[in-house]
mmCIF file of C-alpha atoms and ligand atoms in Angstrom:
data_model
loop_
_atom_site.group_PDB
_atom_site.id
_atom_site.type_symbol
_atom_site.label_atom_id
_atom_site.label_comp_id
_atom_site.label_asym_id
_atom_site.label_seq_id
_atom_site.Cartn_x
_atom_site.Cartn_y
_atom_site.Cartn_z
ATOM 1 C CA UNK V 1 -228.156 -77.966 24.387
ATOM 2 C CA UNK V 2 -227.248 -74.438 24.289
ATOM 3 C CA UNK V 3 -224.716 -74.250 20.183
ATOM 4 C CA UNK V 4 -221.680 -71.162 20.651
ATOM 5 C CA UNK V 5 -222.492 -68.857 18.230
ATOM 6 C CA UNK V 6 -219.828 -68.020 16.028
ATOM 7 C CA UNK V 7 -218.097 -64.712 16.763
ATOM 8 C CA UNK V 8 -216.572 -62.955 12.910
ATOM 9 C CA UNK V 9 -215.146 -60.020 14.770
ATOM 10 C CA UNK V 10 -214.514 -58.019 18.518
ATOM 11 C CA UNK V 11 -213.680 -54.321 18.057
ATOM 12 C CA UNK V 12 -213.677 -51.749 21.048
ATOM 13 C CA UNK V 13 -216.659 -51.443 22.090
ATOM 14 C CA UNK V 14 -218.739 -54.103 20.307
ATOM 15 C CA UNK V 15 -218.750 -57.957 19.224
ATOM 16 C CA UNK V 16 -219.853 -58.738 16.206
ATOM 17 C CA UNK V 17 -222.209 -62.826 15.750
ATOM 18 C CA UNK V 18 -223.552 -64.599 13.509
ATOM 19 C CA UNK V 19 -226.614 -63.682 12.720
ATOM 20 C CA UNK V 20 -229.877 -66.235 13.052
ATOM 21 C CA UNK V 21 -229.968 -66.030 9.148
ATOM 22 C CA UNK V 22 -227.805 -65.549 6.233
ATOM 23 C CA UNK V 23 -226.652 -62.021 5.471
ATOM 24 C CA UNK V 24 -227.868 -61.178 9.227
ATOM 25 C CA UNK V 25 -225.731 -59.972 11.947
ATOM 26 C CA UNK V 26 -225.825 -59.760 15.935
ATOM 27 C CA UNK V 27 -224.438 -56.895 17.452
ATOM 28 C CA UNK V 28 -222.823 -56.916 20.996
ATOM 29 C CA UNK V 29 -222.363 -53.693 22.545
ATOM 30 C CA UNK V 30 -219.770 -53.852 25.533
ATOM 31 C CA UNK V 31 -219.309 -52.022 28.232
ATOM 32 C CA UNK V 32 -215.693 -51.363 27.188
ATOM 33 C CA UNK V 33 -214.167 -47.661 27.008
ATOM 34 C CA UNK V 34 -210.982 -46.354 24.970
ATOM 35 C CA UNK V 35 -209.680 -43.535 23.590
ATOM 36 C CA UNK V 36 -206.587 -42.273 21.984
ATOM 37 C CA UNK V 37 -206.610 -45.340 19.926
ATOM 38 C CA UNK V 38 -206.998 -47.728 22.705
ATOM 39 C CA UNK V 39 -204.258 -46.173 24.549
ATOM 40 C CA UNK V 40 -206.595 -45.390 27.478
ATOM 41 C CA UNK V 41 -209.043 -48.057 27.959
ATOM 42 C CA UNK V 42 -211.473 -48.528 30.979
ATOM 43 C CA UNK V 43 -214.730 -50.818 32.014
ATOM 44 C CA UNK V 44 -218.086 -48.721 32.358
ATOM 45 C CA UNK V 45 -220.994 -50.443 33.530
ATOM 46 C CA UNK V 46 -224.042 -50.030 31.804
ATOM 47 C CA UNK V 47 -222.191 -48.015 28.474
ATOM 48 C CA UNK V 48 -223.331 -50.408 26.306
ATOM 49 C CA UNK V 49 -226.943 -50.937 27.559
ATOM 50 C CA UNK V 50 -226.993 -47.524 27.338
ATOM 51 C CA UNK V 51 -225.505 -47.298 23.629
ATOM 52 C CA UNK V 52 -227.696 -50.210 22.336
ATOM 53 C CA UNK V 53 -230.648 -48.487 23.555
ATOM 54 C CA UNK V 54 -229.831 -44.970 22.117
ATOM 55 C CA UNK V 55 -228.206 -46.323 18.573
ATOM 56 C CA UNK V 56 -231.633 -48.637 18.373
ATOM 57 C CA UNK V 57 -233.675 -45.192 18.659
ATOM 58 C CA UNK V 58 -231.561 -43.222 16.590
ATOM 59 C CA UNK V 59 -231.541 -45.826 13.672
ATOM 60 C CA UNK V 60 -235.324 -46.710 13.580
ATOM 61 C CA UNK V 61 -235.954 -42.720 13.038
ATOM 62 C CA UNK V 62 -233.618 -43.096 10.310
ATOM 63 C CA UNK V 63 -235.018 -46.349 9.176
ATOM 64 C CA UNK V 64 -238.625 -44.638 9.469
ATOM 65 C CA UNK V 65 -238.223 -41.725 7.266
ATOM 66 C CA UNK V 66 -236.606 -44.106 4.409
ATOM 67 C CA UNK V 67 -233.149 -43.593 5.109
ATOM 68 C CA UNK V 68 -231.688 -47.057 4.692
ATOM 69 C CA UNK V 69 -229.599 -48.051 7.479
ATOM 70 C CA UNK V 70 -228.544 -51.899 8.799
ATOM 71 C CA UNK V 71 -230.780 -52.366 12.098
ATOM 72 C CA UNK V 72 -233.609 -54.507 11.842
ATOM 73 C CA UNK V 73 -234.019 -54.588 15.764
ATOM 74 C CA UNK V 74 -232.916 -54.924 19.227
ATOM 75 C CA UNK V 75 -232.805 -58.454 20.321
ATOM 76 C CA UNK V 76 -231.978 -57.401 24.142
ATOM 77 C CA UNK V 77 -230.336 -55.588 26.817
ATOM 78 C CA UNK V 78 -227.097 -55.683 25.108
ATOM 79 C CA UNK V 79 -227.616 -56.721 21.326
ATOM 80 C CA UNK V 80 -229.241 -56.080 18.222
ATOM 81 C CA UNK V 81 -229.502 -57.899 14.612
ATOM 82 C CA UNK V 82 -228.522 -55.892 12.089
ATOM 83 C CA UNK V 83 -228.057 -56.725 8.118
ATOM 84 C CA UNK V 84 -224.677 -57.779 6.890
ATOM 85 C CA UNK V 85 -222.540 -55.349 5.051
ATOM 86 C CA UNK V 86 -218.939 -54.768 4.024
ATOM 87 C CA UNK V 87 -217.806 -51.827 6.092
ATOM 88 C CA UNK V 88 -216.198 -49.094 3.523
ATOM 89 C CA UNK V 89 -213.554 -47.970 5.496
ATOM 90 C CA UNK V 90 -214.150 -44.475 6.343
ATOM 91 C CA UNK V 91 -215.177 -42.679 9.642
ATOM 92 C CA UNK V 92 -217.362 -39.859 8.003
ATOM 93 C CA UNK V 93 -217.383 -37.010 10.686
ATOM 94 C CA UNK V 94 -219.825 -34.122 10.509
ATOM 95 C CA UNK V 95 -219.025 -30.825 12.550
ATOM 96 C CA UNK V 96 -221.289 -28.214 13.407
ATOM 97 C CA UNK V 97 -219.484 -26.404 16.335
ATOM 98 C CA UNK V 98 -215.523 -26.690 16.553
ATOM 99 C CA UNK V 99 -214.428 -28.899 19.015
ATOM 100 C CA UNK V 100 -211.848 -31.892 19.429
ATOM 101 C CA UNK V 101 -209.417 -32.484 17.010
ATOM 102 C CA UNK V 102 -210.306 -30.333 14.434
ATOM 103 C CA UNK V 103 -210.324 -27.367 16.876
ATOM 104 C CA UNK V 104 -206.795 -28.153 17.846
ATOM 105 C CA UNK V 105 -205.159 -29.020 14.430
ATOM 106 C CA UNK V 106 -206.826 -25.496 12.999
ATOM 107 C CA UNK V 107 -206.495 -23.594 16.438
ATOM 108 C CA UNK V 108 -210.390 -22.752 16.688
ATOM 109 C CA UNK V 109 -211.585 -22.145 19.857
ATOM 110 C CA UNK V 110 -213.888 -25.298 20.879
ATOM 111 C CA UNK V 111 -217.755 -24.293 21.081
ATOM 112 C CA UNK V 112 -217.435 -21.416 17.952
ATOM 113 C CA UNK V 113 -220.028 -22.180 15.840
ATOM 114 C CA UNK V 114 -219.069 -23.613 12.322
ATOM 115 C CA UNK V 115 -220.639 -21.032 9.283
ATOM 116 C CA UNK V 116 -221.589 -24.368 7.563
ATOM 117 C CA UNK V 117 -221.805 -28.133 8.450
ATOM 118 C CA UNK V 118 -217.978 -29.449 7.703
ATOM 119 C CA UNK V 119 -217.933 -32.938 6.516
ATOM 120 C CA UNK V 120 -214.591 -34.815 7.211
ATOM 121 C CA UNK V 121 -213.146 -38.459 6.114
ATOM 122 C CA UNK V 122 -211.008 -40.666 8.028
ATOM 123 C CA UNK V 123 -209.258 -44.088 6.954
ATOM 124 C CA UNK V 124 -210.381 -46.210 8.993
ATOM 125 C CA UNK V 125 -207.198 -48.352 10.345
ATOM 126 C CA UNK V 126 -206.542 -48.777 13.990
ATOM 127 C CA UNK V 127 -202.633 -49.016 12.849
ATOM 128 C CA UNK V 128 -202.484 -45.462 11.085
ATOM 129 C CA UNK V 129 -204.627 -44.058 14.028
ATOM 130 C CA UNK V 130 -207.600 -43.075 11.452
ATOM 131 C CA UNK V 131 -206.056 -40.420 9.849
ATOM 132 C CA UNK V 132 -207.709 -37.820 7.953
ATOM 133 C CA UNK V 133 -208.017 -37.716 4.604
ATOM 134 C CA UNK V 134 -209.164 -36.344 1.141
ATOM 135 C CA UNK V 135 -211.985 -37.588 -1.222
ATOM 136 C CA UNK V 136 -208.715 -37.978 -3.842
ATOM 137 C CA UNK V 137 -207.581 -40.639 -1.558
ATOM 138 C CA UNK V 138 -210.604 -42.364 -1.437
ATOM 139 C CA UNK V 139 -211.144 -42.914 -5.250
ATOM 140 C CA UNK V 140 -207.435 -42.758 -5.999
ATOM 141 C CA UNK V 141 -206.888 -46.241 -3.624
ATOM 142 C CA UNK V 142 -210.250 -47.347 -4.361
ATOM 143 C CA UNK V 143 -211.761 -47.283 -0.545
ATOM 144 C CA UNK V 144 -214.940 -46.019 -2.063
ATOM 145 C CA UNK V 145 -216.328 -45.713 -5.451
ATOM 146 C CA UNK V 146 -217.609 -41.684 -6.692
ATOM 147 C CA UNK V 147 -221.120 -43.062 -6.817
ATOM 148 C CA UNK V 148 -220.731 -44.191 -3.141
ATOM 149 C CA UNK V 149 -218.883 -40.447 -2.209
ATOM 150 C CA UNK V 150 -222.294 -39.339 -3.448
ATOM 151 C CA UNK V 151 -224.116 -41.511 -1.638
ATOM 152 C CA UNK V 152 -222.893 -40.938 1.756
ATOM 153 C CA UNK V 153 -222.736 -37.289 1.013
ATOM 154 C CA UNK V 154 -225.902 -37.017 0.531
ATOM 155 C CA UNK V 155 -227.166 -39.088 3.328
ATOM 156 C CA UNK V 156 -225.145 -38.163 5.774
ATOM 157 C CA UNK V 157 -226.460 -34.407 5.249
ATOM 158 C CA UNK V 158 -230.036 -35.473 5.729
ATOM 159 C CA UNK V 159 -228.731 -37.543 9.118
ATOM 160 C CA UNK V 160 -227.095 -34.224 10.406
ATOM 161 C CA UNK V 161 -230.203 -32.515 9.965
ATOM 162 C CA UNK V 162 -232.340 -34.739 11.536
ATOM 163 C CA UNK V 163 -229.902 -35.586 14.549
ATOM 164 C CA UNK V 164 -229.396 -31.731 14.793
ATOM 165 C CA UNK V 165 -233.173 -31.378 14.971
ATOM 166 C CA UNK V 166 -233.822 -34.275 17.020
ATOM 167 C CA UNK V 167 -231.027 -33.485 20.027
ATOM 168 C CA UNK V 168 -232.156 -29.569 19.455
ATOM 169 C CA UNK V 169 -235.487 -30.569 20.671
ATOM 170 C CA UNK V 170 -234.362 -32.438 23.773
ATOM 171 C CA UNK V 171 -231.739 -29.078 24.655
ATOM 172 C CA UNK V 172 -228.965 -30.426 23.492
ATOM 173 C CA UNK V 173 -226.382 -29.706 20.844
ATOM 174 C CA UNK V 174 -225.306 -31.911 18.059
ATOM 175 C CA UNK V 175 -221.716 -30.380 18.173
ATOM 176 C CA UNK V 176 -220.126 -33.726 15.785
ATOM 177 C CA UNK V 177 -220.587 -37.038 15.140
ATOM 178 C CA UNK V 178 -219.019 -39.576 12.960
ATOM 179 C CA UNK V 179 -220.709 -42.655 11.102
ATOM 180 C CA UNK V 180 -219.573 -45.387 9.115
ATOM 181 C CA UNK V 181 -221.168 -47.224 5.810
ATOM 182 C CA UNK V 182 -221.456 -50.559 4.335
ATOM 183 C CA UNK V 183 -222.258 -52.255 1.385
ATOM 184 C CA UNK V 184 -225.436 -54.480 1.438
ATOM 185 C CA UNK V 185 -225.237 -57.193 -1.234
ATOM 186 C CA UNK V 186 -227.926 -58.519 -2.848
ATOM 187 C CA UNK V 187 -227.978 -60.516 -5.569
ATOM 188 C CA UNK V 188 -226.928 -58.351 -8.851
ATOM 189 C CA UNK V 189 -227.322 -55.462 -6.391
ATOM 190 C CA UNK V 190 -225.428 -53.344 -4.009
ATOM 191 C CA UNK V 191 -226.502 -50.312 -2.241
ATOM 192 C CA UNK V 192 -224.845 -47.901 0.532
ATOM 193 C CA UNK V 193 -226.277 -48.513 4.449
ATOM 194 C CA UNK V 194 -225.699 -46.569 7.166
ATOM 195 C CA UNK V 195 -224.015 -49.213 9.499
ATOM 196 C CA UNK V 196 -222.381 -48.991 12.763
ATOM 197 C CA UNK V 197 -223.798 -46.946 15.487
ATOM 198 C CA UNK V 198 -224.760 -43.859 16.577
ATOM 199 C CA UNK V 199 -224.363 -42.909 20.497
ATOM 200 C CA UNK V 200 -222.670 -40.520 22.959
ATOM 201 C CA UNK V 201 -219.698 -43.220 22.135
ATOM 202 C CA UNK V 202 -219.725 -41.769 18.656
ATOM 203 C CA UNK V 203 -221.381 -38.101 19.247
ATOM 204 C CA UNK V 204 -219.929 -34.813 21.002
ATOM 205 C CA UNK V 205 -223.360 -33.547 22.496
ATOM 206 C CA UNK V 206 -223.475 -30.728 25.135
ATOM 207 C CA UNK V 207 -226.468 -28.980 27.091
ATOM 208 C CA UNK V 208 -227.957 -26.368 25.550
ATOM 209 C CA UNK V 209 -228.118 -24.550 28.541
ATOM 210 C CA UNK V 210 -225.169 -25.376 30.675
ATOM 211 C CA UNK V 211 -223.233 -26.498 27.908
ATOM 212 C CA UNK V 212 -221.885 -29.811 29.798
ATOM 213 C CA UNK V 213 -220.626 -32.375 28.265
ATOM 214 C CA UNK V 214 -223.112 -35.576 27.812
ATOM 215 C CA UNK V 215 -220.812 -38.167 25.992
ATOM 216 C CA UNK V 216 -217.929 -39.581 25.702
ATOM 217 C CA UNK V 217 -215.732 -37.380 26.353
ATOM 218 C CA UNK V 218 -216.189 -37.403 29.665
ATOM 219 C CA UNK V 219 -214.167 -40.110 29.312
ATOM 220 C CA UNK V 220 -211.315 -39.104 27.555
ATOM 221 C CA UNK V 221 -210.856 -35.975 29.701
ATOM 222 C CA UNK V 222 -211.440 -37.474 32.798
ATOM 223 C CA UNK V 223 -214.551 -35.598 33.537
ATOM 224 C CA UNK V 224 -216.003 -38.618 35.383
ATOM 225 C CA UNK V 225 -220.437 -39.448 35.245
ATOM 226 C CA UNK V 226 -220.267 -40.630 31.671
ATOM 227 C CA UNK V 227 -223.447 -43.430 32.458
ATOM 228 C CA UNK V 228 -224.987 -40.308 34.365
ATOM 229 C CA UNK V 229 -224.565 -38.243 31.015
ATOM 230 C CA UNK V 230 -225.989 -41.368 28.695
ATOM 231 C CA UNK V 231 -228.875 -42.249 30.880
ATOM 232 C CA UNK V 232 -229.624 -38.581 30.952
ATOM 233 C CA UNK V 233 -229.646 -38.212 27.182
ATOM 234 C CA UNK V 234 -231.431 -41.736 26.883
ATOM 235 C CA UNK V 235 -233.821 -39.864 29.525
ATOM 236 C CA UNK V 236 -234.331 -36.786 27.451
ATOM 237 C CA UNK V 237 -234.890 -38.805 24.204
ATOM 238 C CA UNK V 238 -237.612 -40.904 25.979
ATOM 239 C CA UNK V 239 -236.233 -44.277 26.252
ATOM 240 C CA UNK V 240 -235.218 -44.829 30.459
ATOM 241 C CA UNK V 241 -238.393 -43.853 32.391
ATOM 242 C CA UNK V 242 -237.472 -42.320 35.727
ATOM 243 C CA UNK V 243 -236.628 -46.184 37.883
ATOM 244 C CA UNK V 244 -234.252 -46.990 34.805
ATOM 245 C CA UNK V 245 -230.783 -47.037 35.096
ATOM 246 C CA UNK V 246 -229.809 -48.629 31.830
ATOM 247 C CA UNK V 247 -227.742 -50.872 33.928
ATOM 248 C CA UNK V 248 -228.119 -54.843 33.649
ATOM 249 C CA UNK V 249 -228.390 -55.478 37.465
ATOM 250 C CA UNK V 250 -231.831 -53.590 37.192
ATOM 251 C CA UNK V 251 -234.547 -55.937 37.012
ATOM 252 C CA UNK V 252 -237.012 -53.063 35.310
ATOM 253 C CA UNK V 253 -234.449 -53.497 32.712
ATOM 254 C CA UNK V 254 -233.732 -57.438 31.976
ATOM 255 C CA UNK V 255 -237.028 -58.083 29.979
ATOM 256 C CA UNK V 256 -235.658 -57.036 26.678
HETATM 257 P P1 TMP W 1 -212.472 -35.823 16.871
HETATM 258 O O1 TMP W 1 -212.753 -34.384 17.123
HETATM 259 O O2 TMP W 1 -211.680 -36.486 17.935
HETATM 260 O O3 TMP W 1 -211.889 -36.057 15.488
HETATM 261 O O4 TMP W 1 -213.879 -36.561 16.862
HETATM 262 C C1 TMP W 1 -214.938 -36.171 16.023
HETATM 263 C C2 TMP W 1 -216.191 -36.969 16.337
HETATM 264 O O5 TMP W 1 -215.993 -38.341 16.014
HETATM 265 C C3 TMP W 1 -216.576 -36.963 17.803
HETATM 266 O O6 TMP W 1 -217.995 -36.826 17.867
HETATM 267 C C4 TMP W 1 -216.166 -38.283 18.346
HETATM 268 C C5 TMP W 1 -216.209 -39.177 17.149
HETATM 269 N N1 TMP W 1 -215.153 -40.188 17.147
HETATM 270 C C6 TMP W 1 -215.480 -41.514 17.082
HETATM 271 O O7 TMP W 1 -216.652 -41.891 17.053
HETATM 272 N N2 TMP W 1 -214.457 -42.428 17.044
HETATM 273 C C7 TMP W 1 -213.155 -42.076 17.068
HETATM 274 O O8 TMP W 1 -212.280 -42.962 17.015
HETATM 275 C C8 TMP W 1 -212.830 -40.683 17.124
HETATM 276 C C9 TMP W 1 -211.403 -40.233 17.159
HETATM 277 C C10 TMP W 1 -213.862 -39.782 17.156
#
């Protein structure tokens, strides 16, 4: 008889399982859409294929040159199992060309080139809308301890440069990206994991040559062919051979 796993949380775009064993986690990815805080919200088939696919190969480059991150693999089409952690509840953005908000609250034209990598923090709460903050926030209300500023300071400079690296190869520009952190308990111990995902959900990445738009704001500015855009960056990274749409109704796809 088939048990219902438990579910501990639905955000967005994901739903978050039990895990087969304690301090493990499955992770759903949906083929949900918002923006603008959930104010515009839409269905896009195959997104989260897509995103698990793309976050998987992302994270086990990370994993694979010691950066410690939660995925321990991808179960199938739609889900991985990751390692349990408390999210710290920041959206750590790193910049390296001016574009989205940041362009508009400083009045930088999008696509100028940054004269150094600009890392930004967010509190993350849906109700406040994210908003941005300082690192005296963070220690003065506790979200995150100095030791854990330094932390994801420094890994989140080695992850731009790798990412940077990695899209540059494919012809593609890392223009920003935000991640999110956890705590992984274990026993006496505690240490700082990159958590979450990484995707075009989570990236702004644009052609090096035609400098179109390959994530997810072709969404939020009604650009239209976001799957086109992540099954062409899945394509570029090596992950969707030529027959593979990334969507589930593909049978080259269903064996996981
Ligand atoms: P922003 O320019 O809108 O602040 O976005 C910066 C980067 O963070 C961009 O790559 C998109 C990503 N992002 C998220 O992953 N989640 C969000 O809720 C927002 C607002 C941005």
């Amino acid at each position: 008889m088939n048990q219902r796993r438990r579910r501990i949380y639905e955000g967005k775009a994901k739903i978050l399982y039990e895990g087969p064993e304690p301090g493990t986690v499955v992770v759903h990815f949906k083929d949900d859409a918002t923006a603008f805080n959930a104010e515009k919200k839409a269905v896009i088939e195959g997104k989260g294929v897509l995103n698990n696919r793309i976050s998987e190969f992302i994270f086990e480059r990370l994993n694979d040159l010691g950066l410690p991150t939660h995925f321990v693999k991808r179960l199938n089409m739609r889900e991985q199992l990751v390692r349990e952690v408390e999210i710290i509840p920041l959206e750590v953005i790193v910049r390296n060309i001016a574009a989205g908000s940041m362009a508009k609250r400083l009045g930088i034209e999008e696509g100028t080139a940054l004269p150094r990598s600009i890392i930004e923090f967010c509190y993350k709460n849906d109700e406040l809308g994210d908003p941005l903050i300082a690192e005296e926030h963070i220690t003065a209300f506790g979200w995150a301890s100095p030791q854990e500023i330094d932390d994801i300071m420094a890994m989140t400079i080695r992850i731009n440069d790798f990412m940077s690296g990695m899209f540059a190869a494919i012809g593609i520009k890392l223009v920003d990206f935000k991640i999110e952190f956890g705590r992984q308990y274990e026993g006496d111990l505690v240490r700082t994991i990159l958590a979450d995902e990484i995707s075009p959900d989570s990236c702004r990445l644009w052609d090096m040559k035609t400098s179109e738009k390959m994530d997810k704001d072709r969404f939020r500015r009604d650009l239209g062919g976001l799957v086109e855009a992540y099954q062409e960056v899945a394509r570029r990274l090596g992950i969707l051979n030529e027959n593979d749409q990334g969507k589930p109704s593909k049978p080259t796809l269903v064996k996981s």
